[in-house]
Short mmCIF file of C-alpha atoms and ligand atoms in Angstrom, two decimals:
data_model
loop_
_atom_site.label_atom_id
_atom_site.label_comp_id
_atom_site.label_asym_id
_atom_site.label_seq_id
_atom_site.Cartn_x
_atom_site.Cartn_y
_atom_site.Cartn_z
CA MET A 23 -28.85 160.81 -21.83
CA ASN A 24 -26.55 159.10 -23.77
CA ILE A 25 -26.68 160.23 -27.72
CA VAL A 26 -25.16 158.03 -30.46
CA ILE A 27 -24.90 159.39 -33.97
CA LEU A 28 -24.68 156.92 -36.79
CA ALA A 29 -22.21 158.07 -39.40
CA ALA A 30 -20.55 155.02 -40.75
CA GLY A 31 -22.51 154.60 -43.64
CA MET A 32 -20.74 155.04 -47.31
CA GLY A 33 -22.68 157.65 -49.28
CA LYS A 34 -22.06 156.29 -52.64
CA ARG A 35 -24.74 158.13 -54.71
CA MET A 36 -22.55 161.59 -53.26
CA GLN A 37 -20.31 160.59 -56.05
CA SER A 38 -17.60 161.97 -54.23
CA ALA A 39 -14.44 161.10 -52.24
CA LEU A 40 -15.48 163.20 -49.17
CA PRO A 41 -17.50 160.84 -46.53
CA LYS A 42 -21.29 162.11 -47.03
CA VAL A 43 -21.55 163.24 -43.31
CA LEU A 44 -18.85 165.89 -43.88
CA HIS A 45 -20.41 167.57 -47.09
CA PRO A 46 -21.35 171.10 -45.99
CA LEU A 47 -25.10 172.64 -45.53
CA ALA A 48 -25.28 176.13 -45.00
CA GLY A 49 -21.34 176.07 -44.70
CA LYS A 50 -21.17 173.37 -41.86
CA SER A 51 -21.00 169.73 -42.43
CA LEU A 52 -24.12 167.39 -42.08
CA LEU A 53 -22.52 165.88 -39.08
CA GLY A 54 -21.87 169.17 -37.71
CA HIS A 55 -25.46 170.22 -37.65
CA VAL A 56 -26.33 166.85 -35.92
CA ILE A 57 -23.80 167.07 -33.28
CA ASP A 58 -24.83 170.81 -32.67
CA THR A 59 -28.36 169.78 -32.14
CA ALA A 60 -27.32 167.05 -29.96
CA ARG A 61 -25.47 169.39 -27.69
CA THR A 62 -28.31 171.69 -27.26
CA LEU A 63 -29.81 168.42 -25.13
CA THR A 64 -26.78 168.46 -22.89
CA PRO A 65 -26.07 164.47 -23.38
CA SER A 66 -23.41 163.26 -20.77
CA GLY A 67 -22.04 161.24 -23.52
CA LEU A 68 -21.94 161.78 -27.31
CA CYS A 69 -20.83 158.80 -29.44
CA VAL A 70 -20.16 159.07 -33.04
CA ILE A 71 -20.04 155.63 -35.23
CA TYR A 72 -17.83 156.08 -38.18
CA GLY A 73 -16.50 153.76 -40.57
CA HIS A 74 -16.71 154.98 -44.38
CA GLY A 75 -13.80 157.34 -45.39
CA GLY A 76 -11.19 156.21 -42.86
CA GLU A 77 -10.22 158.57 -40.02
CA ALA A 78 -11.55 161.70 -42.02
CA VAL A 79 -14.67 161.77 -40.04
CA PRO A 80 -13.00 161.76 -36.38
CA THR A 81 -10.14 164.06 -37.54
CA ALA A 82 -12.78 166.85 -38.58
CA PHE A 83 -14.02 166.78 -35.14
CA ALA A 84 -10.87 166.37 -33.34
CA GLY A 85 -10.39 168.18 -29.84
CA ASP A 86 -14.30 168.55 -29.74
CA GLY A 87 -14.69 166.31 -26.76
CA LEU A 88 -16.40 163.52 -28.78
CA THR A 89 -16.19 159.79 -28.43
CA PHE A 90 -15.82 158.03 -31.88
CA ALA A 91 -16.27 154.30 -32.50
CA LYS A 92 -15.31 152.51 -35.96
CA GLN A 93 -17.68 150.26 -37.51
CA GLU A 94 -15.95 147.97 -39.74
CA PRO A 95 -17.56 146.27 -41.74
CA GLN A 96 -20.87 147.91 -41.72
CA LEU A 97 -23.39 145.23 -41.02
CA GLY A 98 -26.56 147.60 -40.26
CA THR A 99 -27.96 150.25 -38.12
CA GLY A 100 -28.29 147.64 -35.05
CA HIS A 101 -24.77 146.48 -35.77
CA ALA A 102 -23.66 150.13 -35.80
CA VAL A 103 -25.56 150.83 -32.14
CA MET A 104 -23.39 147.70 -30.80
CA GLN A 105 -20.23 149.52 -31.59
CA ALA A 106 -21.48 152.18 -29.15
CA LEU A 107 -22.23 150.16 -26.28
CA PRO A 108 -18.83 150.05 -24.36
CA TYR A 109 -19.27 153.86 -24.06
CA LEU A 110 -23.17 153.98 -22.70
CA ASP A 111 -24.05 154.78 -19.34
CA ASP A 112 -26.65 152.41 -18.01
CA ALA A 113 -28.13 154.79 -15.77
CA VAL A 114 -29.61 157.14 -18.39
CA PRO A 115 -31.57 156.28 -21.66
CA THR A 116 -29.67 156.45 -25.16
CA LEU A 117 -31.02 158.64 -28.03
CA ILE A 118 -30.00 157.41 -31.51
CA LEU A 119 -29.58 160.16 -34.50
CA TYR A 120 -28.40 159.83 -37.98
CA GLY A 121 -25.22 161.95 -38.93
CA ASP A 122 -26.92 162.51 -42.71
CA VAL A 123 -30.42 163.87 -41.02
CA PRO A 124 -29.16 167.46 -40.46
CA LEU A 125 -32.01 169.46 -39.84
CA THR A 126 -33.88 167.93 -36.77
CA ARG A 127 -34.80 170.53 -34.18
CA THR A 128 -34.34 170.28 -30.57
CA ALA A 129 -37.90 170.81 -29.56
CA SER A 130 -38.95 167.51 -31.44
CA LEU A 131 -36.11 165.55 -29.96
CA GLN A 132 -37.09 166.97 -26.34
CA ARG A 133 -40.86 165.83 -27.19
CA LEU A 134 -39.65 162.01 -28.16
CA VAL A 135 -37.21 162.25 -25.09
CA ASP A 136 -39.85 163.23 -22.66
CA SER A 137 -42.49 160.96 -24.14
CA ALA A 138 -40.10 158.12 -23.49
CA GLY A 139 -38.95 158.77 -19.79
CA SER A 140 -36.66 156.47 -18.57
CA ASP A 141 -38.21 153.13 -19.08
CA LYS A 142 -40.07 153.32 -22.46
CA LEU A 143 -38.81 153.20 -25.82
CA GLY A 144 -39.67 155.87 -27.98
CA ILE A 145 -39.73 156.31 -31.95
CA LEU A 146 -39.76 159.60 -33.73
CA THR A 147 -42.58 158.62 -36.68
CA ILE A 148 -44.20 160.82 -39.33
CA THR A 149 -47.09 159.99 -41.68
CA MET A 150 -45.99 160.19 -45.32
CA ASP A 151 -48.36 160.45 -48.45
CA ASP A 152 -45.23 158.27 -50.27
CA PRO A 153 -43.81 156.11 -47.81
CA THR A 154 -41.57 153.86 -50.03
CA GLY A 155 -38.17 152.99 -48.50
CA TYR A 156 -38.70 153.69 -45.44
CA GLY A 157 -39.65 151.26 -42.22
CA ARG A 158 -43.27 151.05 -41.39
CA ILE A 159 -44.43 151.39 -38.07
CA VAL A 160 -46.81 148.32 -37.52
CA ARG A 161 -49.33 149.18 -35.00
CA GLU A 162 -52.15 146.68 -33.29
CA ASP A 163 -55.19 148.08 -31.41
CA GLY A 164 -52.95 151.83 -31.81
CA LYS A 165 -49.92 150.23 -30.09
CA ILE A 166 -46.75 150.04 -32.04
CA VAL A 167 -45.61 146.27 -31.93
CA ARG A 168 -42.80 146.45 -34.55
CA ILE A 169 -41.23 147.93 -37.34
CA VAL A 170 -40.85 146.42 -40.80
CA GLU A 171 -38.31 147.29 -43.34
CA GLN A 172 -39.48 148.16 -47.01
CA LYS A 173 -37.86 145.15 -48.45
CA ASP A 174 -39.23 142.45 -46.15
CA ALA A 175 -42.74 144.01 -46.09
CA SER A 176 -45.79 142.53 -47.11
CA ALA A 177 -48.04 144.37 -49.60
CA GLY A 178 -50.46 145.04 -46.52
CA GLU A 179 -47.64 146.51 -44.58
CA LYS A 180 -46.16 148.31 -47.27
CA ALA A 181 -49.42 150.39 -47.45
CA ILE A 182 -48.82 151.55 -43.99
CA ARG A 183 -47.97 155.45 -44.46
CA GLU A 184 -46.78 156.05 -40.92
CA ILE A 185 -42.67 155.58 -41.01
CA ASN A 186 -39.70 155.34 -38.99
CA THR A 187 -37.62 158.49 -38.91
CA GLY A 188 -34.81 156.37 -37.77
CA ILE A 189 -34.64 158.39 -34.18
CA ILE A 190 -35.08 156.21 -31.44
CA VAL A 191 -34.63 156.65 -27.82
CA ALA A 192 -34.31 153.50 -25.50
CA PRO A 193 -33.57 152.54 -21.89
CA THR A 194 -29.75 151.55 -22.18
CA ALA A 195 -29.49 148.48 -19.91
CA LYS A 196 -32.45 146.96 -22.17
CA LEU A 197 -30.95 148.20 -25.69
CA ARG A 198 -27.86 146.27 -24.56
CA GLN A 199 -30.01 143.28 -24.09
CA TRP A 200 -31.83 143.57 -27.41
CA LEU A 201 -29.00 144.16 -29.23
CA ALA A 202 -27.38 140.92 -28.28
CA THR A 203 -30.22 139.26 -29.66
CA LEU A 204 -30.42 140.80 -33.13
CA SER A 205 -30.12 138.15 -36.16
CA ASN A 206 -29.21 139.37 -39.80
CA ASN A 207 -31.73 136.78 -41.01
CA ASN A 208 -33.72 139.44 -43.36
CA ALA A 209 -33.97 140.52 -46.85
CA GLN A 210 -30.87 142.97 -46.71
CA GLY A 211 -28.79 140.38 -44.59
CA GLU A 212 -28.36 143.23 -41.90
CA TYR A 213 -28.56 143.64 -38.27
CA TYR A 214 -31.48 145.91 -38.34
CA LEU A 215 -31.97 148.40 -35.07
CA THR A 216 -35.67 148.53 -35.77
CA ASP A 217 -35.72 145.04 -34.68
CA ILE A 218 -35.64 146.07 -31.13
CA ILE A 219 -39.16 147.30 -31.14
CA ALA A 220 -40.38 143.83 -31.36
CA ARG A 221 -37.91 142.82 -28.47
CA ALA A 222 -39.01 145.66 -26.54
CA VAL A 223 -42.88 144.53 -26.95
CA ALA A 224 -41.96 141.02 -26.05
CA ASP A 225 -40.32 142.25 -22.70
CA GLY A 226 -43.18 143.95 -21.89
CA VAL A 227 -41.57 147.53 -22.25
CA GLU A 228 -44.07 150.09 -23.54
CA VAL A 229 -43.29 151.50 -27.01
CA VAL A 230 -44.48 155.44 -27.64
CA SER A 231 -44.04 157.64 -30.49
CA ALA A 232 -43.68 161.57 -31.03
CA GLN A 233 -43.99 163.50 -34.21
CA PRO A 234 -41.85 166.28 -35.56
CA ASP A 235 -43.42 169.49 -36.15
CA ASP A 236 -42.14 169.04 -39.92
CA VAL A 237 -41.08 166.50 -42.38
CA ALA A 238 -38.00 168.57 -43.37
CA GLU A 239 -36.42 167.64 -39.80
CA THR A 240 -36.52 163.88 -40.84
CA LEU A 241 -35.04 164.34 -44.27
CA GLY A 242 -31.66 162.30 -44.75
CA VAL A 243 -29.07 163.35 -47.38
CA ASN A 244 -28.18 160.60 -49.96
CA SER A 245 -27.21 162.39 -53.03
CA LYS A 246 -26.26 166.11 -54.11
CA VAL A 247 -29.79 166.57 -55.37
CA GLN A 248 -31.11 165.98 -51.83
CA LEU A 249 -28.16 168.06 -50.29
CA ALA A 250 -29.22 170.97 -52.43
CA GLU A 251 -32.87 170.73 -51.56
CA LEU A 252 -32.25 170.53 -47.71
CA GLU A 253 -29.95 173.67 -48.14
CA ARG A 254 -32.77 175.46 -49.69
CA LEU A 255 -35.18 174.17 -47.13
CA HIS A 256 -32.82 175.62 -44.27
CA GLN A 257 -32.09 178.84 -45.95
CA ARG A 258 -36.05 179.35 -46.25
CA ARG A 259 -36.30 178.96 -42.40
CA VAL A 260 -33.33 180.93 -41.76
CA ALA A 261 -34.87 183.84 -44.19
CA HIS A 262 -38.11 183.43 -42.58
CA ALA A 263 -36.75 183.84 -39.07
CA LEU A 264 -35.10 187.10 -40.07
CA LEU A 265 -38.34 188.41 -41.73
CA GLU A 266 -40.29 187.50 -38.80
CA GLN A 267 -37.57 189.56 -36.73
CA GLY A 268 -38.15 192.71 -38.91
CA VAL A 269 -35.31 192.57 -41.21
CA THR A 270 -36.02 193.71 -44.82
CA LEU A 271 -35.06 190.81 -47.38
CA LEU A 272 -35.50 192.08 -50.88
CA ASP A 273 -35.99 188.59 -51.79
CA PRO A 274 -36.07 185.71 -49.10
CA ALA A 275 -35.21 183.27 -51.93
CA ARG A 276 -31.99 184.99 -52.90
CA LEU A 277 -30.28 185.12 -49.29
CA ASP A 278 -27.29 182.50 -48.04
CA VAL A 279 -26.79 182.51 -44.55
CA ARG A 280 -23.55 179.87 -43.80
CA GLY A 281 -23.21 180.48 -40.19
CA SER A 282 -24.85 183.13 -37.57
CA LEU A 283 -26.20 186.66 -39.08
CA VAL A 284 -27.49 188.82 -36.04
CA CYS A 285 -29.33 191.77 -37.36
CA GLY A 286 -30.40 194.89 -35.56
CA ARG A 287 -33.63 196.81 -36.15
CA ASP A 288 -34.37 198.16 -39.74
CA VAL A 289 -31.83 196.52 -41.48
CA SER A 290 -32.12 196.06 -44.93
CA ILE A 291 -30.35 193.15 -47.34
CA ASP A 292 -30.58 193.17 -50.97
CA VAL A 293 -30.59 190.34 -53.30
CA ASN A 294 -27.88 187.49 -53.52
CA CYS A 295 -25.94 188.29 -50.37
CA VAL A 296 -24.20 185.40 -48.97
CA PHE A 297 -23.27 185.82 -44.90
CA GLU A 298 -20.64 183.52 -43.73
CA GLY A 299 -19.21 182.86 -39.92
CA THR A 300 -20.45 185.08 -37.39
CA VAL A 301 -21.85 188.60 -38.66
CA THR A 302 -23.27 191.30 -37.09
CA LEU A 303 -25.48 194.11 -38.74
CA GLU A 304 -26.35 196.69 -36.40
CA ASP A 305 -29.38 199.29 -36.38
CA GLY A 306 -30.15 200.51 -39.77
CA VAL A 307 -27.43 198.88 -41.97
CA SER A 308 -28.34 198.25 -45.56
CA ILE A 309 -26.45 195.61 -47.49
CA GLY A 310 -26.77 196.14 -51.34
CA ALA A 311 -27.00 193.26 -53.87
CA ASN A 312 -24.22 190.61 -54.50
CA CYS A 313 -22.13 191.07 -51.23
CA VAL A 314 -20.35 188.65 -49.51
CA ILE A 315 -19.70 189.33 -45.69
CA LYS A 316 -17.96 186.86 -43.42
CA ASN A 317 -16.74 187.11 -39.82
CA ALA A 318 -17.66 191.07 -39.76
CA ARG A 319 -19.40 193.52 -37.74
CA ILE A 320 -21.15 196.35 -39.55
CA GLY A 321 -21.88 199.55 -37.30
CA LYS A 322 -25.17 201.33 -37.04
CA GLN A 323 -26.46 202.90 -40.18
CA ALA A 324 -23.60 201.71 -42.35
CA GLN A 325 -24.28 201.46 -46.04
CA ILE A 326 -22.43 198.53 -48.00
CA LYS A 327 -23.08 199.02 -51.46
CA PRO A 328 -23.20 196.19 -54.27
CA PHE A 329 -20.63 193.72 -55.03
CA SER A 330 -18.55 194.12 -52.05
CA HIS A 331 -16.38 191.52 -50.26
CA ILE A 332 -15.81 191.92 -46.49
CA ASP A 333 -13.77 189.42 -44.57
CA ASP A 334 -12.82 189.40 -41.30
CA ALA A 335 -13.48 193.30 -40.82
CA SER A 336 -15.20 195.69 -38.58
CA VAL A 337 -17.20 198.75 -40.23
CA GLY A 338 -17.84 201.78 -38.19
CA ALA A 339 -20.96 203.58 -37.70
CA ALA A 340 -22.27 205.56 -40.75
CA SER A 341 -19.37 204.18 -43.20
CA GLN A 342 -20.21 203.68 -46.75
CA ILE A 343 -18.41 200.74 -48.41
CA GLY A 344 -18.40 199.81 -52.30
CA PRO A 345 -19.66 199.32 -54.79
CA TYR A 346 -16.95 197.02 -55.63
CA ALA A 347 -14.94 197.43 -52.21
CA ARG A 348 -12.91 194.55 -50.48
CA LEU A 349 -12.31 194.46 -46.96
CA ARG A 350 -9.73 192.14 -46.00
CA PRO A 351 -8.76 190.47 -42.48
CA GLY A 352 -7.61 192.89 -40.01
CA THR A 353 -9.51 195.94 -41.31
CA ILE A 354 -10.94 198.15 -38.66
CA LEU A 355 -12.92 201.10 -39.88
CA GLY A 356 -13.96 204.14 -37.74
CA GLU A 357 -17.29 206.14 -38.03
CA ASP A 358 -18.06 207.58 -41.19
CA VAL A 359 -15.25 206.05 -43.29
CA HIS A 360 -15.80 205.88 -47.05
CA ILE A 361 -14.22 203.08 -48.95
CA GLY A 362 -15.07 203.29 -52.33
CA ASN A 363 -15.00 201.26 -55.56
CA PHE A 364 -12.01 198.86 -56.44
CA VAL A 365 -10.30 199.80 -53.03
CA GLU A 366 -8.74 196.85 -50.97
CA VAL A 367 -7.95 197.31 -47.53
CA LYS A 368 -6.07 194.65 -45.21
CA ASN A 369 -4.67 194.50 -41.81
CA SER A 370 -5.23 198.45 -41.62
CA ASN A 371 -7.01 200.83 -39.16
CA ILE A 372 -8.72 203.93 -40.60
CA ALA A 373 -10.03 206.28 -38.07
CA ALA A 374 -12.97 208.22 -38.60
CA HIS A 375 -14.15 210.58 -41.55
CA SER A 376 -11.35 209.28 -43.58
CA LYS A 377 -11.82 208.43 -47.37
CA ALA A 378 -10.43 206.08 -50.06
CA ASN A 379 -12.86 206.43 -52.78
CA HIS A 380 -11.35 205.17 -55.79
CA LEU A 381 -8.73 202.43 -56.83
CA ALA A 382 -6.34 201.81 -54.10
CA TYR A 383 -4.39 199.23 -52.04
CA VAL A 384 -4.34 200.07 -48.43
CA GLY A 385 -2.38 197.36 -46.54
CA ASP A 386 -0.49 197.11 -42.79
CA ALA A 387 -1.49 200.78 -42.64
CA ASP A 388 -2.62 202.95 -39.59
CA ILE A 389 -4.39 206.05 -40.99
CA GLY A 390 -5.75 208.88 -38.91
CA SER A 391 -8.85 210.68 -39.05
CA LYS A 392 -10.12 213.11 -41.94
CA VAL A 393 -7.55 211.69 -44.14
CA ASN A 394 -7.88 211.74 -47.78
CA VAL A 395 -6.54 208.93 -49.66
CA GLY A 396 -6.83 209.77 -53.40
CA ALA A 397 -7.28 207.54 -56.38
CA GLY A 398 -4.85 204.98 -57.42
CA VAL A 399 -2.85 205.34 -53.92
CA ILE A 400 -0.74 202.27 -53.02
CA THR A 401 0.81 201.34 -49.85
CA CYS A 402 4.00 199.28 -50.83
CA ASN A 403 4.18 197.19 -47.74
CA TYR A 404 5.91 194.21 -49.03
CA ASP A 405 9.63 194.21 -50.06
CA GLY A 406 9.09 190.47 -51.48
CA ALA A 407 10.38 188.98 -47.82
CA ASN A 408 8.90 191.10 -45.08
CA LYS A 409 5.87 193.37 -44.52
CA PHE A 410 5.96 196.95 -43.06
CA ARG A 411 3.82 199.60 -41.89
CA THR A 412 2.48 202.81 -43.14
CA VAL A 413 1.53 205.49 -40.90
CA ILE A 414 -0.64 208.34 -41.98
CA GLU A 415 -1.66 210.57 -39.22
CA ASP A 416 -4.68 213.11 -38.87
CA GLU A 417 -5.93 215.15 -41.61
CA VAL A 418 -3.65 214.24 -43.98
CA PHE A 419 -3.80 214.73 -47.79
CA ILE A 420 -2.53 211.96 -49.92
CA GLY A 421 -2.74 212.96 -53.81
CA SER A 422 -3.45 210.35 -56.55
CA ASP A 423 -1.19 207.93 -57.93
CA THR A 424 0.92 207.87 -54.77
CA GLN A 425 3.32 205.03 -53.59
CA LEU A 426 3.90 204.98 -50.00
CA VAL A 427 7.12 202.68 -49.60
CA ALA A 428 6.93 201.22 -46.00
CA PRO A 429 8.06 201.78 -43.58
CA VAL A 430 7.12 205.48 -43.76
CA ARG A 431 5.15 208.06 -42.00
CA VAL A 432 3.45 211.16 -43.07
CA GLY A 433 2.63 213.48 -40.33
CA LYS A 434 -0.15 215.39 -39.40
CA GLY A 435 -1.82 217.71 -41.67
CA ALA A 436 0.72 216.81 -44.39
CA THR A 437 -0.25 217.13 -48.19
CA ILE A 438 1.59 214.55 -50.42
CA GLY A 439 1.65 215.59 -54.30
CA ALA A 440 -0.06 213.41 -56.77
CA GLY A 441 2.42 210.85 -58.46
CA THR A 442 4.92 211.06 -55.52
CA THR A 443 7.13 208.12 -54.45
CA LEU A 444 7.21 208.65 -50.89
CA THR A 445 10.41 206.69 -49.62
CA LYS A 446 10.98 208.67 -46.37
CA ASP A 447 8.97 210.12 -43.79
CA ALA A 448 6.78 213.39 -45.12
CA PRO A 449 6.85 216.09 -42.19
CA ALA A 450 3.65 217.32 -40.83
CA ASP A 451 1.88 220.46 -42.57
CA GLN A 452 4.23 220.62 -45.57
CA LEU A 453 3.69 219.67 -49.13
CA THR A 454 6.01 216.70 -49.89
CA LEU A 455 6.10 215.51 -53.26
CA SER A 456 8.58 213.84 -55.62
CA ARG A 457 7.93 214.56 -59.17
CA ALA A 458 10.23 214.64 -62.69
CA LYS A 459 9.87 218.57 -63.80
CA GLN A 460 7.52 218.91 -66.48
CA MET A 461 8.85 220.35 -69.61
CA SER A 462 7.75 221.17 -73.17
CA LEU A 463 9.56 221.19 -76.44
CA PRO A 464 8.77 224.01 -78.80
CA GLY A 465 8.99 223.26 -82.32
CA TRP A 466 8.65 219.38 -81.88
CA GLN A 467 7.22 217.40 -84.59
CA ARG A 468 5.64 214.12 -84.39
CA PRO A 469 7.60 211.22 -86.49
CA VAL A 470 6.16 210.42 -89.99
CA ASN A 471 6.15 207.09 -91.87
CA ILE A 472 9.51 207.05 -93.74
CA LYS A 473 8.83 204.23 -96.04
CA LYS A 474 6.40 206.37 -98.37
C1 LIG B 506 -33.15 153.35 -41.89
C2 LIG B 506 -34.29 152.34 -40.63
C3 LIG B 506 -35.58 152.77 -41.42
C4 LIG B 506 -36.07 154.30 -41.47
C5 LIG B 506 -34.72 155.02 -42.31
C6 LIG B 506 -34.77 156.18 -42.05
C7 LIG B 506 -33.20 150.65 -40.11
C8 LIG B 506 -32.92 148.65 -40.31
N1 LIG B 506 -33.98 151.01 -40.90
O1 LIG B 506 -33.26 152.45 -43.12
O2 LIG B 506 -36.59 151.93 -40.64
O3 LIG B 506 -37.08 154.39 -42.06
O4 LIG B 506 -33.58 154.48 -41.80
O5 LIG B 506 -34.02 156.90 -42.70
O6 LIG B 506 -32.67 150.95 -39.34
N2 LIG B 506 -25.45 153.35 -40.56
C9 LIG B 506 -24.30 152.93 -40.07
N3 LIG B 506 -23.91 151.82 -40.21
C10 LIG B 506 -24.46 150.75 -40.93
C11 LIG B 506 -25.71 151.08 -41.47
C12 LIG B 506 -26.20 152.41 -41.54
O7 LIG B 506 -23.59 153.77 -39.53
O8 LIG B 506 -24.18 149.68 -40.96
C13 LIG B 506 -25.92 154.81 -40.63
C14 LIG B 506 -26.01 155.43 -41.77
O9 LIG B 506 -24.91 156.05 -42.43
C15 LIG B 506 -27.28 156.29 -41.96
C16 LIG B 506 -28.21 155.64 -40.97
O10 LIG B 506 -27.39 154.74 -40.25
O11 LIG B 506 -26.89 157.55 -41.37
C17 LIG B 506 -29.39 154.88 -41.66
O12 LIG B 506 -28.90 153.89 -42.70
P1 LIG B 506 -29.61 153.74 -43.96
O13 LIG B 506 -28.77 152.76 -44.65
O14 LIG B 506 -29.78 154.87 -44.62
O15 LIG B 506 -30.93 152.98 -43.27
P2 LIG B 506 -32.31 152.63 -44.35
O16 LIG B 506 -32.03 151.55 -44.90
O17 LIG B 506 -32.40 153.92 -45.09
MG1 LIG B 507 -31.62 155.67 -45.37
#
């Protein structure tokens, strides 16, 4: 099939310079959600109608293999679909979606497309308690005969509770003919896509309908209030799917997944955690409260304690991270590594059973196994212009408050005395330290206030 996504609308009520369809829901633009859902239907062509916001919309999806057609000015939904006509293949039907309706499920769209086949017109409809604002589905003897917009509807028609969600599929050659006959002689002075229904009926084309599983699938975003509501609906869906799958969520209402979160068995997630990008939590992982984890893999049985921030990092099995730890991009931790409070690690490899438990900065370092990094240790990786690596071999002990001025290497089994500023390589198995000699002055007296 062809898929056309209408995304030219202006979104005035968003009160934003950003085009409405580029506002994020769960970390991905509204239009991005619609495009991803559309792709699950493997369309032969995917055309986005844009307009408001200049080239921001095509720019946001450059290189994604989509066709963009500009609608300028915006004269209604029918006029919007007309802009896609040069790109449509008449041999297959055309499905029309809205770029600001992000939560439609593939199954509902598939049901609609299946019921319309190649020669019928299909409308995704739903019955609402309060249908105000929507186009009403007018039926005669049970058959759909037309759609009437709220502003054009008679009192009797306004009482109809079955509404047009806006999602329509039509045989393409017919769609072309019907669109050519539209007029804007209506309350809004627009070319209504919905007028094609009456055209189809006049043409003897059967009009069918399908219904989505849930009303959330049809909700559009026109304001920040609605955006926030849909965000919550989406997050609730994600949380429920995780619970069904056996993940323990201490409170499903206090979880935000902005991307894909893959969990093994017996994973537990405490409150107020945010997961972004692609995150994998292997079997038995526990995540403490208030963690932000992005593009990361957390190995089996690892514990991430509260208030930790992990970005583009891999944590080995049975490791313990935090509380208040920060793992920055390029961090790769082996098995049973301990990274404690106020420790920052960046672009570093730390092998099995090593520990940095308190107040340290480990940047651009390769640390072997069974290494102990003391409190307050810092890798001085940056000279203001260049970055250099620090290499710490297996079983090294780095005393507290040591500065390792890179490039520098500490040999296997070495001990570095507390307070050392290491500027040259330290040999294996020896104690290396740089320290001013300690002295005490007998008879020294504290100064007293001489103004008295
Ligand atoms: C439309 C339907 C209505 C339906 C409702 C569902 C028509 C005439 N009416 O009404 O039956 O119940 O959606 O939400 O189709 N757009 C463009 N170019 C335009 C106009 C709109 O791209 O010139 C896009 C908008 O960005 C939006 C979608 O089309 O994504 C719907 O437009 P909107 O103005 O919200 O239509 P409604 O009046 O709500
Ligand atoms: Mg609307």
